[in-house]
Coordinates of C-alpha atoms in Angstrom, one line a residue:
M1 CA 11.6 5.4 8.4
N2 CA 12.9 3.0 5.8
Q3 CA 9.4 1.4 5.4
A4 CA 7.9 5.1 4.5
A5 CA 10.4 5.4 2.2
T6 CA 10.1 1.9 0.2
T7 CA 6.1 2.3 -0.1
L8 CA 6.7 6.0 -1.4
L9 CA 8.8 5.2 -4.1
Y10 CA 6.6 2.3 -5.1
S11 CA 3.8 4.1 -5.0
L12 CA 5.8 6.4 -7.4
G13 CA 6.9 4.1 -9.6
R14 CA 3.9 2.1 -10.3
T15 CA 2.0 5.3 -10.7
S16 CA 4.2 6.7 -13.7
V17 CA 3.9 3.4 -15.1
C18 CA 0.3 4.3 -15.1
L19 CA 0.2 7.3 -16.5
A20 CA 2.6 6.8 -19.3
V21 CA 0.3 4.4 -20.5
A22 CA -2.5 6.4 -19.5
A23 CA -0.9 9.1 -21.6
I24 CA 0.0 6.7 -24.6
V25 CA -3.8 5.9 -24.4
A26 CA -5.0 9.0 -24.7
F27 CA -3.5 10.3 -27.3
L28 CA -4.1 7.5 -30.0
L29 CA -7.7 7.7 -28.8
L30 CA -7.8 11.4 -29.6
R31 CA -6.3 11.0 -32.8
G32 CA -8.2 7.6 -33.7
L33 CA -11.7 9.8 -33.2
R34 CA -10.8 12.5 -34.5
C35 CA -12.7 14.7 -31.5
R36 CA -12.2 19.0 -32.4
S37 CA -13.2 19.3 -28.8
P38 CA -10.6 21.6 -27.3
A39 CA -12.8 21.3 -24.1
V40 CA -13.0 17.3 -24.1
H41 CA -9.1 16.8 -25.4
R42 CA -8.6 19.6 -21.8
A43 CA -10.6 16.7 -19.6
A44 CA -8.5 14.1 -21.1
W45 CA -5.0 15.6 -20.4
C46 CA -6.3 15.9 -16.8
M47 CA -7.2 12.9 -16.3
V48 CA -4.0 11.7 -17.5
L49 CA -2.5 14.0 -15.3
L50 CA -4.7 12.9 -12.4
T51 CA -3.7 9.1 -12.8
G52 CA -0.3 10.2 -11.3
W53 CA -2.1 11.7 -7.5
L54 CA -3.3 8.1 -7.3
F55 CA -1.4 6.7 -4.5
V56 CA -4.0 4.8 -3.0
R57 CA -5.3 2.1 -3.4
A58 CA -8.3 -0.3 -3.0
T59 CA -8.2 -3.8 -3.3
V60 CA -10.5 -6.1 -5.4
T61 CA -10.6 -10.1 -4.5
I62 CA -11.3 -11.7 -7.8
P63 CA -12.8 -15.6 -7.3
W64 CA -10.1 -17.6 -9.0
Y65 CA -9.4 -21.1 -7.4
D66 CA -10.7 -23.4 -5.3
A67 CA -10.5 -23.5 -1.6
P68 CA -7.3 -26.2 -0.9
P69 CA -9.1 -29.2 1.5
L70 CA -9.7 -29.6 4.8
A71 CA -8.2 -31.8 5.7
R72 CA -4.7 -30.5 4.3
R73 CA -5.0 -27.0 5.4
M74 CA -6.4 -27.7 9.4
F75 CA -3.7 -30.7 9.2
P76 CA -0.8 -30.2 7.7
S77 CA 2.2 -32.5 8.4
P78 CA 3.4 -31.7 11.7
A79 CA 7.2 -32.1 9.8
S80 CA 7.5 -29.7 7.1
E81 CA 5.6 -27.1 9.6
V82 CA 8.4 -27.8 11.8
L83 CA 11.1 -27.4 8.8
E84 CA 8.8 -24.2 7.7
V85 CA 9.0 -22.5 11.6
A86 CA 12.6 -22.2 11.3
P87 CA 13.0 -19.2 8.3
S88 CA 16.9 -18.7 8.9
G89 CA 18.0 -21.7 6.7
D90 CA 19.1 -23.5 9.8
P91 CA 17.8 -27.4 9.8
V92 CA 15.1 -28.4 12.4
P93 CA 17.2 -31.3 14.4
S94 CA 15.2 -34.6 13.8
A95 CA 16.4 -36.6 16.3
L96 CA 14.9 -36.4 19.3
G97 CA 17.3 -38.8 22.0
S98 CA 20.0 -36.4 21.9
D99 CA 22.5 -35.8 25.0
P100 CA 21.0 -33.3 27.7
V101 CA 21.7 -29.8 27.2
P102 CA 22.9 -28.2 30.4
L103 CA 21.4 -24.7 31.1
G104 CA 24.7 -23.4 31.2
D105 CA 26.5 -24.6 27.6
L106 CA 23.5 -22.7 26.0
P107 CA 24.8 -20.0 23.3
V108 CA 24.4 -16.7 24.5
K109 CA 27.0 -14.5 24.6
I110 CA 27.1 -10.9 26.0
D111 CA 28.5 -8.0 23.4
E112 CA 28.3 -4.3 23.1
P113 CA 25.2 -2.6 22.0
R114 CA 25.2 -1.8 18.2
D115 CA 22.6 0.0 16.0
I116 CA 21.5 -3.0 13.2
A117 CA 19.0 -0.4 11.4
G118 CA 22.0 2.1 11.2
T119 CA 24.5 -0.4 9.7
A120 CA 23.8 0.0 5.9
L121 CA 22.8 2.3 3.9
S122 CA 19.3 2.5 2.9
W123 CA 18.7 3.1 -0.6
P124 CA 14.9 3.8 -0.5
I125 CA 15.6 6.7 1.9
A126 CA 18.7 7.8 -0.8
L127 CA 16.4 7.9 -3.9
A128 CA 13.2 9.2 -1.7
A129 CA 15.5 12.2 -1.2
V130 CA 17.0 12.8 -4.4
W131 CA 13.1 12.5 -5.2
L132 CA 12.4 15.5 -2.8
L133 CA 15.3 17.3 -3.8
G134 CA 14.5 17.1 -7.8
G135 CA 10.8 18.2 -6.8
A136 CA 12.6 21.6 -5.2
A137 CA 14.7 22.2 -7.7
V138 CA 12.3 22.6 -10.5
V139 CA 10.0 24.4 -8.2
A140 CA 13.3 26.9 -7.9
W141 CA 13.7 26.8 -11.2
W142 CA 10.2 28.2 -12.3
S143 CA 10.6 30.2 -8.9
I144 CA 13.9 32.3 -10.9
G145 CA 12.2 32.0 -14.2
Y146 CA 9.5 33.8 -13.5
L147 CA 11.6 36.9 -10.8
R148 CA 13.6 37.0 -13.7
F149 CA 10.8 37.5 -16.5
V150 CA 9.2 40.6 -13.9
R151 CA 12.3 42.5 -13.8
Q152 CA 13.1 42.3 -17.8
L153 CA 8.9 44.0 -17.9
P154 CA 8.6 47.1 -19.4
F155 CA 6.5 49.7 -17.7
G156 CA 4.8 50.2 -21.1
L157 CA 4.9 52.6 -24.2
P158 CA 2.1 55.4 -24.7
L159 CA -0.9 53.9 -27.2
T160 CA -2.4 55.6 -30.2
E161 CA -5.9 56.7 -30.2
E162 CA -6.4 53.9 -33.0
W163 CA -4.8 51.2 -30.4
Q164 CA -7.0 52.6 -27.5
A165 CA -10.4 52.8 -29.4
E166 CA -9.2 48.5 -30.5
W167 CA -8.4 47.9 -27.2
R168 CA -11.7 49.3 -25.7
E169 CA -13.5 47.6 -28.2
A170 CA -12.0 44.0 -27.7
L171 CA -12.4 44.6 -23.4
A172 CA -16.4 45.2 -24.1
E173 CA -16.7 42.4 -26.8
C174 CA -14.8 40.1 -24.1
A175 CA -16.5 41.1 -21.6
V176 CA -13.8 40.6 -19.0
R177 CA -15.0 40.8 -15.4
H178 CA -11.6 41.8 -13.8
P179 CA -9.0 45.1 -15.2
V180 CA -6.2 43.9 -17.7
R181 CA -3.8 46.7 -18.8
L182 CA -2.6 46.8 -22.7
C183 CA 1.1 47.2 -22.5
V184 CA 3.1 48.2 -25.4
N185 CA 6.9 47.4 -25.5
D186 CA 10.7 47.0 -27.6
A187 CA 10.4 43.3 -27.7
L188 CA 8.1 40.8 -25.6
G189 CA 4.6 39.5 -26.5
P190 CA 1.8 38.9 -27.5
L191 CA 1.3 37.3 -24.0
V192 CA -1.0 37.5 -21.4
C193 CA 1.1 37.5 -17.7
R194 CA 0.5 38.4 -14.0
V195 CA 2.2 40.5 -12.1
G196 CA 1.2 41.6 -9.1
G197 CA -2.3 40.2 -8.2
E198 CA -2.9 41.9 -12.2
D199 CA -3.2 40.7 -15.9
R200 CA -0.8 42.4 -18.5
L201 CA -1.6 42.2 -22.1
L202 CA 2.2 42.8 -24.1
A203 CA 2.2 43.8 -27.0
P204 CA 5.4 44.3 -29.0
L205 CA 5.7 47.6 -30.4
A206 CA 7.5 46.6 -33.8
L207 CA 4.8 44.1 -34.8
W208 CA 1.5 46.0 -33.7
R209 CA 2.7 48.4 -36.0
E210 CA 3.0 46.4 -38.8
L211 CA 0.1 44.5 -38.4
S212 CA -3.6 45.8 -39.5
S213 CA -6.1 46.8 -37.3
Q214 CA -8.5 43.2 -38.1
E215 CA -5.4 41.7 -37.1
R216 CA -4.7 43.3 -33.4
R217 CA -8.3 43.2 -32.9
A218 CA -8.2 39.3 -33.6
I219 CA -5.0 39.3 -31.4
L220 CA -6.6 40.6 -28.4
R221 CA -9.6 38.9 -28.5
H222 CA -7.2 35.4 -28.0
E223 CA -5.2 37.0 -25.5
L224 CA -8.6 37.7 -24.0
A225 CA -10.5 34.8 -24.1
H226 CA -7.2 33.1 -22.3
V227 CA -7.7 35.7 -18.9
R228 CA -11.6 35.0 -19.8
R229 CA -11.0 30.8 -19.4
G230 CA -8.6 31.3 -16.3
D231 CA -6.2 30.3 -18.8
L232 CA -3.2 31.5 -16.5
V233 CA -4.3 29.4 -13.3
W234 CA -5.6 26.6 -15.4
S235 CA -1.9 25.9 -16.5
M236 CA -0.2 26.6 -12.9
A237 CA -2.6 23.8 -11.7
A238 CA -1.6 21.2 -14.6
R239 CA 2.2 21.3 -13.5
C240 CA 1.5 21.4 -9.9
L241 CA 0.0 18.1 -11.0
A242 CA 3.1 16.7 -12.8
L243 CA 5.3 17.9 -10.1
A244 CA 5.2 14.8 -8.2
H245 CA 6.7 13.4 -11.6
W246 CA 9.0 15.6 -12.8
F247 CA 11.2 12.8 -13.8
N248 CA 8.5 11.5 -16.1
P249 CA 9.0 13.1 -19.8
F250 CA 5.1 11.2 -20.3
C251 CA 3.8 13.7 -17.2
W252 CA 5.6 16.5 -19.1
W253 CA 4.0 16.2 -22.5
A254 CA 0.0 15.7 -21.1
V255 CA 1.4 19.3 -19.8
R256 CA 2.0 20.8 -23.3
N257 CA -0.7 19.1 -24.8
F258 CA -3.1 20.4 -21.9
D259 CA -1.8 24.3 -22.3
E260 CA -2.1 23.9 -26.2
C261 CA -6.4 22.8 -25.6
G262 CA -6.4 26.5 -24.3
E263 CA -4.8 28.3 -27.4
W264 CA -7.3 26.1 -29.3
A265 CA -10.4 27.0 -27.1
C266 CA -8.8 30.7 -27.6
D267 CA -8.4 30.6 -31.7
D268 CA -12.2 28.7 -32.1
A269 CA -12.8 31.9 -29.9
V270 CA -11.2 33.9 -32.8
H271 CA -12.5 31.7 -35.5
R272 CA -16.6 32.1 -34.4
R273 CA -16.4 35.8 -34.8
G274 CA -16.3 35.4 -38.9
P275 CA -14.6 33.5 -41.6
G276 CA -12.1 37.6 -42.1
D277 CA -11.2 37.2 -38.5
A278 CA -9.8 34.0 -39.3
V279 CA -7.8 34.7 -42.2
A280 CA -6.3 37.4 -40.2
Y281 CA -5.3 35.8 -37.0
A282 CA -3.7 33.4 -39.5
R283 CA -1.5 35.3 -41.0
V284 CA -0.4 36.1 -37.5
L285 CA 0.5 33.1 -36.1
L286 CA 2.3 32.2 -39.6
R287 CA 4.6 35.7 -39.2
I288 CA 4.9 34.9 -35.4
G289 CA 5.8 31.5 -36.1
Q290 CA 8.8 32.8 -39.2
A291 CA 10.4 35.1 -35.7
D292 CA 9.8 32.0 -33.6
P293 CA 9.5 34.1 -30.6
R294 CA 11.0 32.3 -26.8
P295 CA 9.8 34.0 -24.1
P296 CA 11.6 32.7 -20.3
L297 CA 9.9 30.0 -18.4
G298 CA 6.4 30.5 -17.7
A299 CA 6.2 33.4 -18.7
A300 CA 3.2 32.8 -21.6
I301 CA 1.1 30.9 -22.5
G302 CA 2.2 30.0 -26.4
G303 CA 1.2 27.3 -28.5
R304 CA 4.1 25.0 -29.9
R305 CA 2.3 23.4 -33.0
L306 CA 1.2 26.4 -34.9
S307 CA 1.4 24.5 -38.2
T308 CA -1.4 22.4 -36.5
R309 CA -3.3 25.8 -35.1
I310 CA -3.5 27.8 -38.8
K311 CA -4.8 24.8 -40.5
R312 CA -7.7 25.0 -37.4
M313 CA -8.1 28.4 -38.2
L314 CA -8.9 27.9 -41.9
T315 CA -10.7 25.0 -42.1
G316 CA -14.2 26.8 -42.1
A317 CA -17.0 25.7 -39.1
I318 CA -16.1 24.0 -36.7
P319 CA -18.1 20.8 -36.2
E320 CA -19.7 19.4 -32.7
D321 CA -18.4 15.9 -32.0
S322 CA -21.1 14.0 -30.9
T323 CA -21.8 12.7 -27.7
M324 CA -21.2 9.4 -28.1
K325 CA -17.1 10.3 -29.4
K326 CA -17.5 12.2 -26.1
S327 CA -18.4 9.3 -24.0
V328 CA -16.3 7.0 -25.6
L329 CA -13.5 9.0 -25.3
I330 CA -13.5 10.1 -21.4
G331 CA -14.7 6.9 -20.2
S332 CA -11.9 5.2 -22.0
V333 CA -9.3 7.1 -20.2
G334 CA -11.4 7.0 -17.1
V335 CA -11.4 4.0 -16.7
L336 CA -8.3 3.3 -17.4
A337 CA -7.2 5.4 -14.6
L338 CA -9.7 3.9 -12.3
I339 CA -7.9 0.6 -13.3
G340 CA -4.3 1.6 -12.2
A341 CA -6.1 2.8 -8.3
V342 CA -6.9 -0.8 -7.8
E343 CA -4.8 -3.8 -6.6
W344 CA -6.7 -7.1 -8.1
R345 CA -6.1 -9.8 -5.9
L346 CA -6.8 -13.9 -6.8
G347 CA -9.6 -15.3 -4.3
A348 CA -11.2 -18.7 -3.2
R349 CA -13.6 -19.1 -5.6
V350 CA -16.2 -20.3 -2.7
A351 CA -16.3 -18.3 0.6
G352 CA -18.5 -21.3 2.1
A353 CA -15.6 -24.1 0.9
V354 CA -14.6 -24.8 4.3
D355 CA -17.7 -25.5 5.7
Q356 CA -19.5 -27.7 2.7
E357 CA -16.1 -29.5 3.0
V358 CA -16.6 -30.4 6.7
E359 CA -20.2 -30.9 6.2
A360 CA -19.3 -33.7 2.8
T361 CA -16.6 -35.1 5.3
R362 CA -18.8 -35.5 8.1
G363 CA -21.8 -37.3 5.6
R364 CA -19.2 -39.8 4.3
L365 CA -18.2 -40.8 8.2
N366 CA -21.7 -40.7 9.1
V367 CA -22.2 -45.0 8.5
D368 CA -21.9 -46.3 11.7
R369 CA -22.1 -43.7 15.0
T370 CA -20.8 -47.4 16.7
L371 CA -17.9 -47.9 14.8
L372 CA -16.8 -44.1 15.4
K373 CA -17.3 -44.3 18.9
K374 CA -15.0 -47.2 19.0
M375 CA -12.3 -45.3 17.2
V376 CA -12.0 -42.6 19.3
D377 CA -12.5 -44.6 22.0
D378 CA -9.0 -46.8 20.6
A379 CA -7.5 -44.0 20.2
A380 CA -8.1 -42.3 23.7
K381 CA -6.1 -45.7 25.1
A382 CA -3.3 -45.8 22.3
Y383 CA -2.9 -42.2 23.4
E384 CA -2.9 -42.9 27.2
A385 CA -0.9 -45.8 26.5
S386 CA 2.3 -44.0 24.9
K387 CA 2.2 -41.4 27.0
A388 CA 2.7 -43.4 30.0
S389 CA 5.3 -45.4 28.3
Y390 CA 7.3 -41.8 27.3
D391 CA 6.8 -41.0 31.2
V392 CA 9.0 -44.1 32.2
G393 CA 11.1 -43.8 28.5
T394 CA 10.1 -46.6 26.5
E395 CA 8.4 -44.2 24.2
V396 CA 9.3 -41.3 21.6
M397 CA 7.7 -37.5 22.2
S398 CA 6.9 -37.7 18.6
N399 CA 4.2 -40.7 19.4
V400 CA 2.6 -39.1 22.0
Y401 CA 1.3 -36.2 19.8
V402 CA 0.8 -38.8 17.2
W403 CA -1.9 -40.5 19.0
S404 CA -3.4 -37.0 20.4
R405 CA -3.6 -35.7 17.1
R406 CA -5.5 -39.5 16.0
W407 CA -7.5 -39.1 19.0
L408 CA -8.4 -35.4 18.0
E409 CA -9.4 -36.4 14.1
A410 CA -11.2 -39.5 15.4
E411 CA -13.4 -37.1 17.8
R412 CA -14.2 -35.0 15.1
A413 CA -15.4 -37.5 12.5
L414 CA -17.4 -38.3 15.3
A415 CA -18.6 -34.4 16.3
Q416 CA -22.4 -33.9 14.9
T417 CA -22.1 -29.7 16.0
D418 CA -19.7 -27.4 15.8
E419 CA -20.1 -27.5 19.6
E420 CA -18.6 -30.8 19.7
E421 CA -15.7 -30.2 17.4
I422 CA -14.8 -27.3 19.8
A423 CA -14.5 -29.3 22.4
A424 CA -12.0 -31.9 20.8
L425 CA -9.4 -29.2 20.2
R426 CA -9.4 -27.4 23.0
A427 CA -9.0 -31.4 24.8
H428 CA -6.1 -31.8 22.2
R429 CA -4.9 -28.3 23.0
E430 CA -4.6 -29.1 27.1
R431 CA -2.4 -31.9 25.9
M432 CA 0.0 -30.4 24.2
R433 CA -0.1 -27.4 26.7
R434 CA 0.7 -30.4 29.3
L435 CA 3.2 -31.7 27.1
F436 CA 4.6 -28.7 26.7
L437 CA 5.0 -27.9 30.3
L438 CA 6.8 -31.1 31.2
I439 CA 9.2 -30.3 28.3
N440 CA 9.7 -27.0 29.2
A441 CA 10.9 -28.1 33.0
F442 CA 13.1 -30.5 31.3
Y443 CA 14.5 -27.8 29.6
T444 CA 15.0 -25.1 31.5
A445 CA 16.7 -27.5 34.4
G446 CA 19.2 -29.0 31.6
T447 CA 18.2 -32.9 32.4
R448 CA 17.4 -35.3 30.0
G449 CA 14.1 -35.2 27.8
G450 CA 14.3 -31.0 27.9
E451 CA 16.3 -31.3 24.6
T452 CA 16.0 -28.7 22.1
P453 CA 14.7 -30.5 19.1
K454 CA 11.8 -31.9 21.5
F455 CA 11.6 -27.8 23.3
F456 CA 10.8 -26.4 19.9
A457 CA 8.6 -29.2 18.7
T458 CA 6.1 -28.8 21.9
K459 CA 6.4 -25.2 21.5
Y460 CA 5.0 -25.8 18.1
Y461 CA 2.2 -28.2 18.8
L462 CA 0.9 -26.0 20.6
A463 CA 0.9 -22.9 18.5
E464 CA -0.7 -25.5 16.2
A465 CA -3.6 -26.4 18.4
D466 CA -3.7 -22.9 19.3
V467 CA -4.4 -22.3 14.9
W468 CA -7.0 -25.9 14.9
L469 CA -9.4 -23.7 17.6
A470 CA -9.3 -20.3 16.2
A471 CA -9.9 -21.7 13.1
A472 CA -12.9 -23.6 14.2
K473 CA -14.2 -20.6 16.5
N474 CA -13.8 -18.4 13.4
R475 CA -15.9 -20.5 10.9
G476 CA -18.9 -21.2 13.8
A477 CA -18.5 -17.2 14.0
E478 CA -18.9 -17.1 9.8
P479 CA -21.9 -15.2 8.7
A480 CA -20.4 -11.9 10.7
P481 CA -18.2 -9.7 8.5
I482 CA -14.8 -10.1 8.5
E483 CA -13.0 -6.7 9.6
K484 CA -9.2 -5.7 8.5
V485 CA -7.3 -4.2 11.8
P486 CA -4.7 -2.2 11.9
V487 CA -1.8 -3.1 13.9
S488 CA 1.1 -0.5 15.2
F489 CA 4.3 -2.3 15.4
D490 CA 5.8 0.2 17.8
G491 CA 9.1 -1.1 18.5
P492 CA 12.4 -1.5 18.9
A493 CA 12.9 0.9 16.3
G494 CA 14.3 -1.3 13.2
M495 CA 13.1 -4.5 14.2
V496 CA 11.8 -6.6 11.3
V497 CA 8.5 -8.0 11.0
K498 CA 7.7 -10.7 8.6
W499 CA 4.3 -13.2 9.0
D500 CA 2.3 -15.9 7.0
A501 CA 0.5 -13.5 4.7
R502 CA -1.6 -16.4 2.3
G503 CA -1.6 -19.1 4.9
Q504 CA 0.9 -21.3 2.9
G505 CA 3.1 -21.6 6.4
K506 CA 5.7 -19.2 4.8
F507 CA 6.5 -16.3 6.1
D508 CA 5.2 -14.5 2.7
S509 CA 4.4 -11.0 3.7
E510 CA 6.5 -7.7 3.0
P511 CA 9.3 -7.1 5.8
L512 CA 7.7 -4.2 8.1
V513 CA 10.2 -2.4 9.6
C514 CA 9.5 -1.1 12.7
P515 CA 8.1 1.3 13.8
G516 CA 5.6 0.5 11.3
L517 CA 1.5 0.1 10.7
R518 CA 0.0 -2.6 8.6
E519 CA -3.7 -4.1 8.2
F520 CA -4.5 -7.6 9.1
L521 CA -8.3 -9.6 9.0
E522 CA -9.9 -10.0 12.1
G523 CA -10.5 -13.4 14.0
Q524 CA -7.2 -15.0 12.1
I525 CA -4.0 -16.1 13.8
Y526 CA -0.9 -15.1 12.2
R527 CA 2.1 -16.7 12.3
L528 CA 5.2 -14.4 13.3
W529 CA 9.0 -14.1 11.8
I530 CA 10.9 -11.4 14.1
T531 CA 14.8 -10.5 13.0
K532 CA 17.4 -7.9 13.8
I533 CA 16.1 -6.6 17.1
R534 CA 18.5 -4.0 18.2
N535 CA 20.9 -4.9 21.0
F536 CA 20.2 -8.6 20.2
G537 CA 22.3 -9.6 17.5
D538 CA 21.3 -12.3 15.0
L539 CA 18.3 -13.3 17.3
E540 CA 15.3 -14.8 15.6
V541 CA 12.3 -14.8 17.5
L542 CA 8.9 -16.7 16.4
G543 CA 5.5 -16.5 17.8
T544 CA 1.7 -15.9 16.7
L545 CA -0.7 -12.8 17.0
E546 CA -4.5 -14.0 17.3
L547 CA -6.6 -10.9 17.0
V548 CA -9.7 -12.0 18.8
T549 CA -11.5 -8.0 18.0
A550 CA -11.0 -4.6 16.1
Q551 CA -11.4 -0.9 17.4
D552 CA -11.6 2.3 16.1
G553 CA -8.0 3.5 15.6
A554 CA -4.7 1.0 15.5
L555 CA -3.8 -1.6 17.7
P556 CA -0.9 -1.2 19.5
V557 CA 1.8 -4.0 19.6
D558 CA 4.8 -3.3 21.9
I559 CA 7.6 -5.4 22.3
T560 CA 10.2 -4.2 25.0
A561 CA 14.1 -5.4 25.4
V562 CA 13.5 -6.6 28.9
E563 CA 10.6 -9.1 28.0
V564 CA 12.9 -10.2 24.7
K565 CA 16.0 -10.9 27.1
R566 CA 13.3 -12.3 29.7
I567 CA 12.6 -15.3 26.1
V568 CA 16.3 -15.4 25.8
L569 CA 17.4 -16.2 29.4
H570 CA 14.6 -17.5 31.0
K571 CA 14.2 -20.0 27.7
T572 CA 10.3 -19.6 28.2
G573 CA 8.2 -18.4 25.5
M574 CA 6.1 -15.1 26.4
T575 CA 2.2 -14.4 26.9
K576 CA 1.5 -11.0 26.1
V577 CA -2.9 -9.9 26.2
I578 CA -3.9 -6.5 24.5
Y579 CA -7.0 -5.8 25.8
R580 CA -9.7 -2.5 25.9
T581 CA -10.6 -1.1 29.1
K582 CA -14.2 -0.2 30.5
E583 CA -13.2 3.4 30.2
S584 CA -12.0 2.0 26.6
K585 CA -8.6 2.3 27.4
V586 CA -6.1 -0.1 25.8
E587 CA -4.0 -1.9 28.0
T588 CA -1.6 -5.4 28.3
L589 CA -1.1 -8.3 30.6
T590 CA 1.9 -10.6 30.2
S591 CA 3.0 -13.7 31.0
E592 CA 5.4 -16.1 30.8
W593 CA 4.3 -19.3 29.2
E594 CA 4.4 -21.6 32.6
K595 CA 1.4 -20.1 33.2
P596 CA -1.8 -21.0 31.2
D597 CA -2.7 -18.6 28.8
D598 CA -6.0 -19.2 29.5
Q599 CA -5.6 -17.9 33.2
L600 CA -4.2 -14.8 31.5
V601 CA -7.2 -14.1 29.0
A602 CA -9.5 -14.8 31.8
E603 CA -8.3 -12.1 33.4
A604 CA -8.1 -9.8 30.8
E605 CA -12.0 -10.6 30.2
R606 CA -12.5 -9.7 33.4
R607 CA -11.3 -6.1 33.4
G608 CA -12.7 -5.4 29.8
E609 CA -12.3 -6.8 26.1
V610 CA -9.6 -8.6 24.4
L611 CA -8.2 -7.7 21.3
A612 CA -4.9 -9.7 20.4
I613 CA -3.0 -12.4 21.7
L614 CA 0.7 -12.0 21.0
R615 CA 2.9 -15.1 21.9
L616 CA 6.4 -14.7 21.4
W617 CA 9.4 -17.8 21.9
Q618 CA 13.1 -17.8 20.7
G619 CA 13.7 -19.2 17.3
P620 CA 15.2 -22.4 16.9
G621 CA 19.6 -22.4 15.4
T622 CA 19.9 -18.9 16.2
V623 CA 22.1 -17.5 18.8
A624 CA 21.0 -14.0 20.9
R625 CA 24.4 -11.6 21.4
I626 CA 22.6 -9.7 24.1
G627 CA 23.3 -5.6 24.8
A628 CA 21.5 -3.1 27.1
P629 CA 18.2 -2.6 26.7

């Protein structure tokens, strides 16, 4: 709910600014080009109002910067990455030789359940409610004004024979297709209104007696032009478009200009009858302006700039605007509206920069394969020696990771095909998995060697290896188009999820409050940071989400309270494989990290097609307050 309100307010603010800019630009263009056509003016102001409804934007990526170097992207500094995994600001301990931590001393506190999502006032929801109430108030104001106007309507006074003849003549000239009734009354008019499905032309008795026959005919032609053009319907449609931005004065300015264009078009209909009718109607406008009648809200379509209308009536022949002038004006306003409907992003200039850099690196290193093979053998021996020394307690764990990584770098330099490179990455991942299982056993038992820094470091080493392996596989499948996968985070309600959106090692995405829906790229692995889990206090959960295959519809990702409690109490991570069965049903397989991921994925592949793999573990330096699930 909070996420939906935030999205709504952001869209309203963005479209409101775009509408204001479009209104100013349209006004300047119309004045600068001196366009006289009411149809062109009305089309421009209609496009301004439509700009306020471009809530959904298309994303356009502009190639702007070079892709980051492969070595820096694929082999980040382990120390900096481990520190960035702790988004809460708690430092990750760097000492690997600290005292053992018994299982019973780990900070797990039992507390009463509490609803974290509802503890503070939600300003987005409050502002969204104000927006809805404001729109409802505007509609109520319109309705009350119309009802009051209808109640004041007179039944109509009898028409003289002269007035009836003028009315029949005007109806025949204007060729109105449906019945219109002329109502002469004591006060209201001249104006056109719709009551009970019937159009009525109201004319004030005192004014009607004072006017000449030619002036009365000019008024009738003008008002019947409104009926023939359907200006009452168009005016109401413009106000409906403005309703979403009732708080924006530029929006109502555009509506007034839209209505004014309708008045100009009807004035031109009178002007085309001849100079005599034009001068007669100009005198009527001047008399109406001096009387300054003010009908109730929404009762009539009346001009607000009578002086401009009088000048147009007395100008003589109405010049026709050139096609070029019309095209420039409408095209400029349309392009401005479309710019507001596009989200511009800067991206890598060269799509294949990774492949080009890999080939360049291999070309530089392909000087002597004998030396490369010797480097691989030496790195392997150094890793085995470092691992053996660590097993007997004479070596630190970080050196085991460093030599496994150098072994991987040497094998990648030697690899001539993508298959050889992927095989090297798989071997490195298997070494990290065995190291994690060893440290996890010590950590669970609370013995020496299972210190908290080591436990979370090995978790990260394994996740890092998964990311590198997935990147290599995706690079091999580069020709396939990358699709967007809509992912629905279903719960628990109020849980906040952030992820590494730009691949810069930071949780820089917009926060998503569950339940919520966001789009991700197929074939990518996203690092996750999950907070505000209901009934678990300040617990922070880290993880990765690997999107293997897209499907029709949203991919459901649900984290239950039982699964979170298992992560906290058992000190183990959790892997969840989401797959599609052969009957096209979406199901999940869940396992703790003591069991290899490969077995879980293989079982899901046997049952159907793997869609996504979710891996979660408790964040470092966080304290869980466990309540009822």
